[in-house]
């Protein structure tokens, strides 16, 4: 019956099988196969390779891969390939078949193969025709860009390359967003997805004036028209862009376009800077007080974008802009500075109280709930202010100062207002400079260690603590200045690995220099460093590489680390304890201070913070705290060491309380390795 049905089709019926051992063969073949490929059907039934060997090598490889994929996925096989007949002619065949897994493990395909040579020849002619079309497009004055349904660039004509400064090879396959301003970039993917789903066009089919961004970051005003078409069954979009620069009627019109935020209709950052420059240069007689720039930022704006979508976020920004225009109508300039940040330049400021009252009035209006359609959005604003009091300032100085004050508000008192102070600027500049220095490739060459002895009261040495030092451009930078910044920007990981290596090298040096004197070396471990997945591996490899006795490497951890998962911490500490490494809890009593973890952690020691040792007197609260820490450590079987011991009186009181180990200036100041002498050992 199948043979009768096959005879009614223009194709050749076939059944093809592959055994589990990889052997392949034709089970059945229709008579038309001989007409297609010029080889006897009987010969092909004996040896399938008589057909496959006539395929070009690239078609052979891809065909067999398609067969394997079809077998594994039990999915339809479909492939178009060329075959060279014995008479030298090339034919194109299209094969379709359905696989079936047999009980013996064979996979059997049943289907048809068709001669599609005429179709492929027509396609070649079409491609040649398209080449002529491209020639026409490249001679058009307007820029032409085509994309796929997801916005990936397929084609630029020559005018588009000249307009944008990109070659087709640079943009092909990239998202068209690459030539859009930032505010359009954020909305593009959502718009494309919405259009594919709803087919409701907002841009397609209409003509509008927009800006595109060239390779050199120039914003170019263009007239844009987008249409859609279908190519080989796939949705495509074509944009026609006409450069508007030659046709803009006047410089004022172009300036207006450049100075307006396209989303909110407010002035943009560039326009605000121009207004600030004017105010800085204005005669004092033009105002009854000072000018002041207020910068307002929507706290946690990203939650609106993430929770309700970018389009809803844009709606919120537009509403804020409209409210600002109502409530701050008397302002010199209202501008959108960044995505969710607005600037208001005001006049006649007599004192800070006046600015604070102005800000409160803005908040009352701006923080009223905004209807998002699905839910009302209640926003909160933080603000920074900079009063224009010096003609030496530039507009960028003013904007930067305002940003610094705003940053302080977001860090310390969200929803509040902070004014810029010179000392605040100095602090931020210092932090920014340290941040940059920490990213320098020369950082590790500027670090060094000093070593402070840890002793018993009778002068017998326990070992040393390695103290991290950093000298940059001749200046020493304090650890309390650079370590928090290093923890924020990630440099602490690199510094920590260097510290571990240096600690192991020190122990190796000490072992060789003072072979009869065993010593312990303590190093501080940052919580950020400890949380690295390969932290245990880094220490284990350093110990193995240097060949030191791990019992003499002592790690000091801070209570801040214990805010994280205790199980995770115990696992790492246990792995390091197995190597022989010991631990102390640094600055005990100043941080997390939960006693629950002490019995779970493999600690050897508690370290009393120097703030409790300083001015230690029998009647002080510090005395009672130190006494409690020592009693607690004794009950848990832990050693205790007091740091910051500077006087004989402090030492005497600590001895009376039962403290055994000490560290501080009383026993010795930190020195570099070359200044160390052999310690007295017990």
XYZ file of N, CA, C and O in Angstrom, residues 59 62-63 66 77-82 92-95 116 119-120:
68
model
N 28.319 18.937 3.514
C 26.950 18.422 3.602
C 26.930 17.063 4.287
O 25.995 16.749 5.032
N 27.164 17.653 8.126
C 25.946 18.220 8.704
C 24.782 17.241 8.614
O 23.977 17.138 9.541
N 24.693 16.478 7.494
C 23.605 15.512 7.343
C 23.659 14.462 8.445
O 22.649 14.143 9.083
N 22.558 15.858 11.701
C 21.092 15.984 11.750
C 20.453 14.620 12.020
O 19.460 14.515 12.745
N 13.290 14.402 10.814
C 14.519 14.715 10.101
C 14.161 15.534 8.868
O 13.264 15.175 8.104
N 14.878 16.660 8.671
C 14.644 17.510 7.504
C 15.971 18.136 7.114
O 16.640 18.765 7.941
N 16.363 17.954 5.811
C 17.643 18.501 5.387
C 17.624 18.695 3.877
O 17.067 17.887 3.139
N 18.229 19.793 3.429
C 18.396 20.072 2.002
C 19.882 19.981 1.684
O 20.699 20.620 2.364
N 20.254 19.190 0.657
C 21.669 18.958 0.376
C 21.858 18.748 -1.127
O 20.913 18.492 -1.873
N 23.100 18.874 -1.580
C 23.417 18.685 -2.996
C 24.123 17.348 -3.200
O 24.823 16.860 -2.304
N 19.922 19.114 -6.293
C 19.617 19.452 -4.900
C 18.420 18.621 -4.456
O 17.422 18.538 -5.160
N 18.558 17.978 -3.292
C 17.500 17.123 -2.762
C 17.059 17.641 -1.400
O 17.865 18.154 -0.619
N 15.772 17.455 -1.125
C 15.218 17.799 0.186
C 14.593 16.543 0.774
O 13.703 15.942 0.163
N 15.090 16.123 1.941
C 14.615 14.887 2.571
C 13.843 15.213 3.840
O 14.261 16.061 4.628
N 14.719 19.259 -5.558
C 14.384 20.683 -5.429
C 15.420 21.532 -6.157
O 15.656 22.689 -5.802
N 14.089 24.839 -7.493
C 13.866 25.829 -6.441
C 15.184 26.480 -6.005
O 15.273 27.696 -5.817
N 16.236 25.677 -5.837
C 17.513 26.214 -5.386
C 18.130 27.131 -6.445
O 18.751 28.134 -6.122
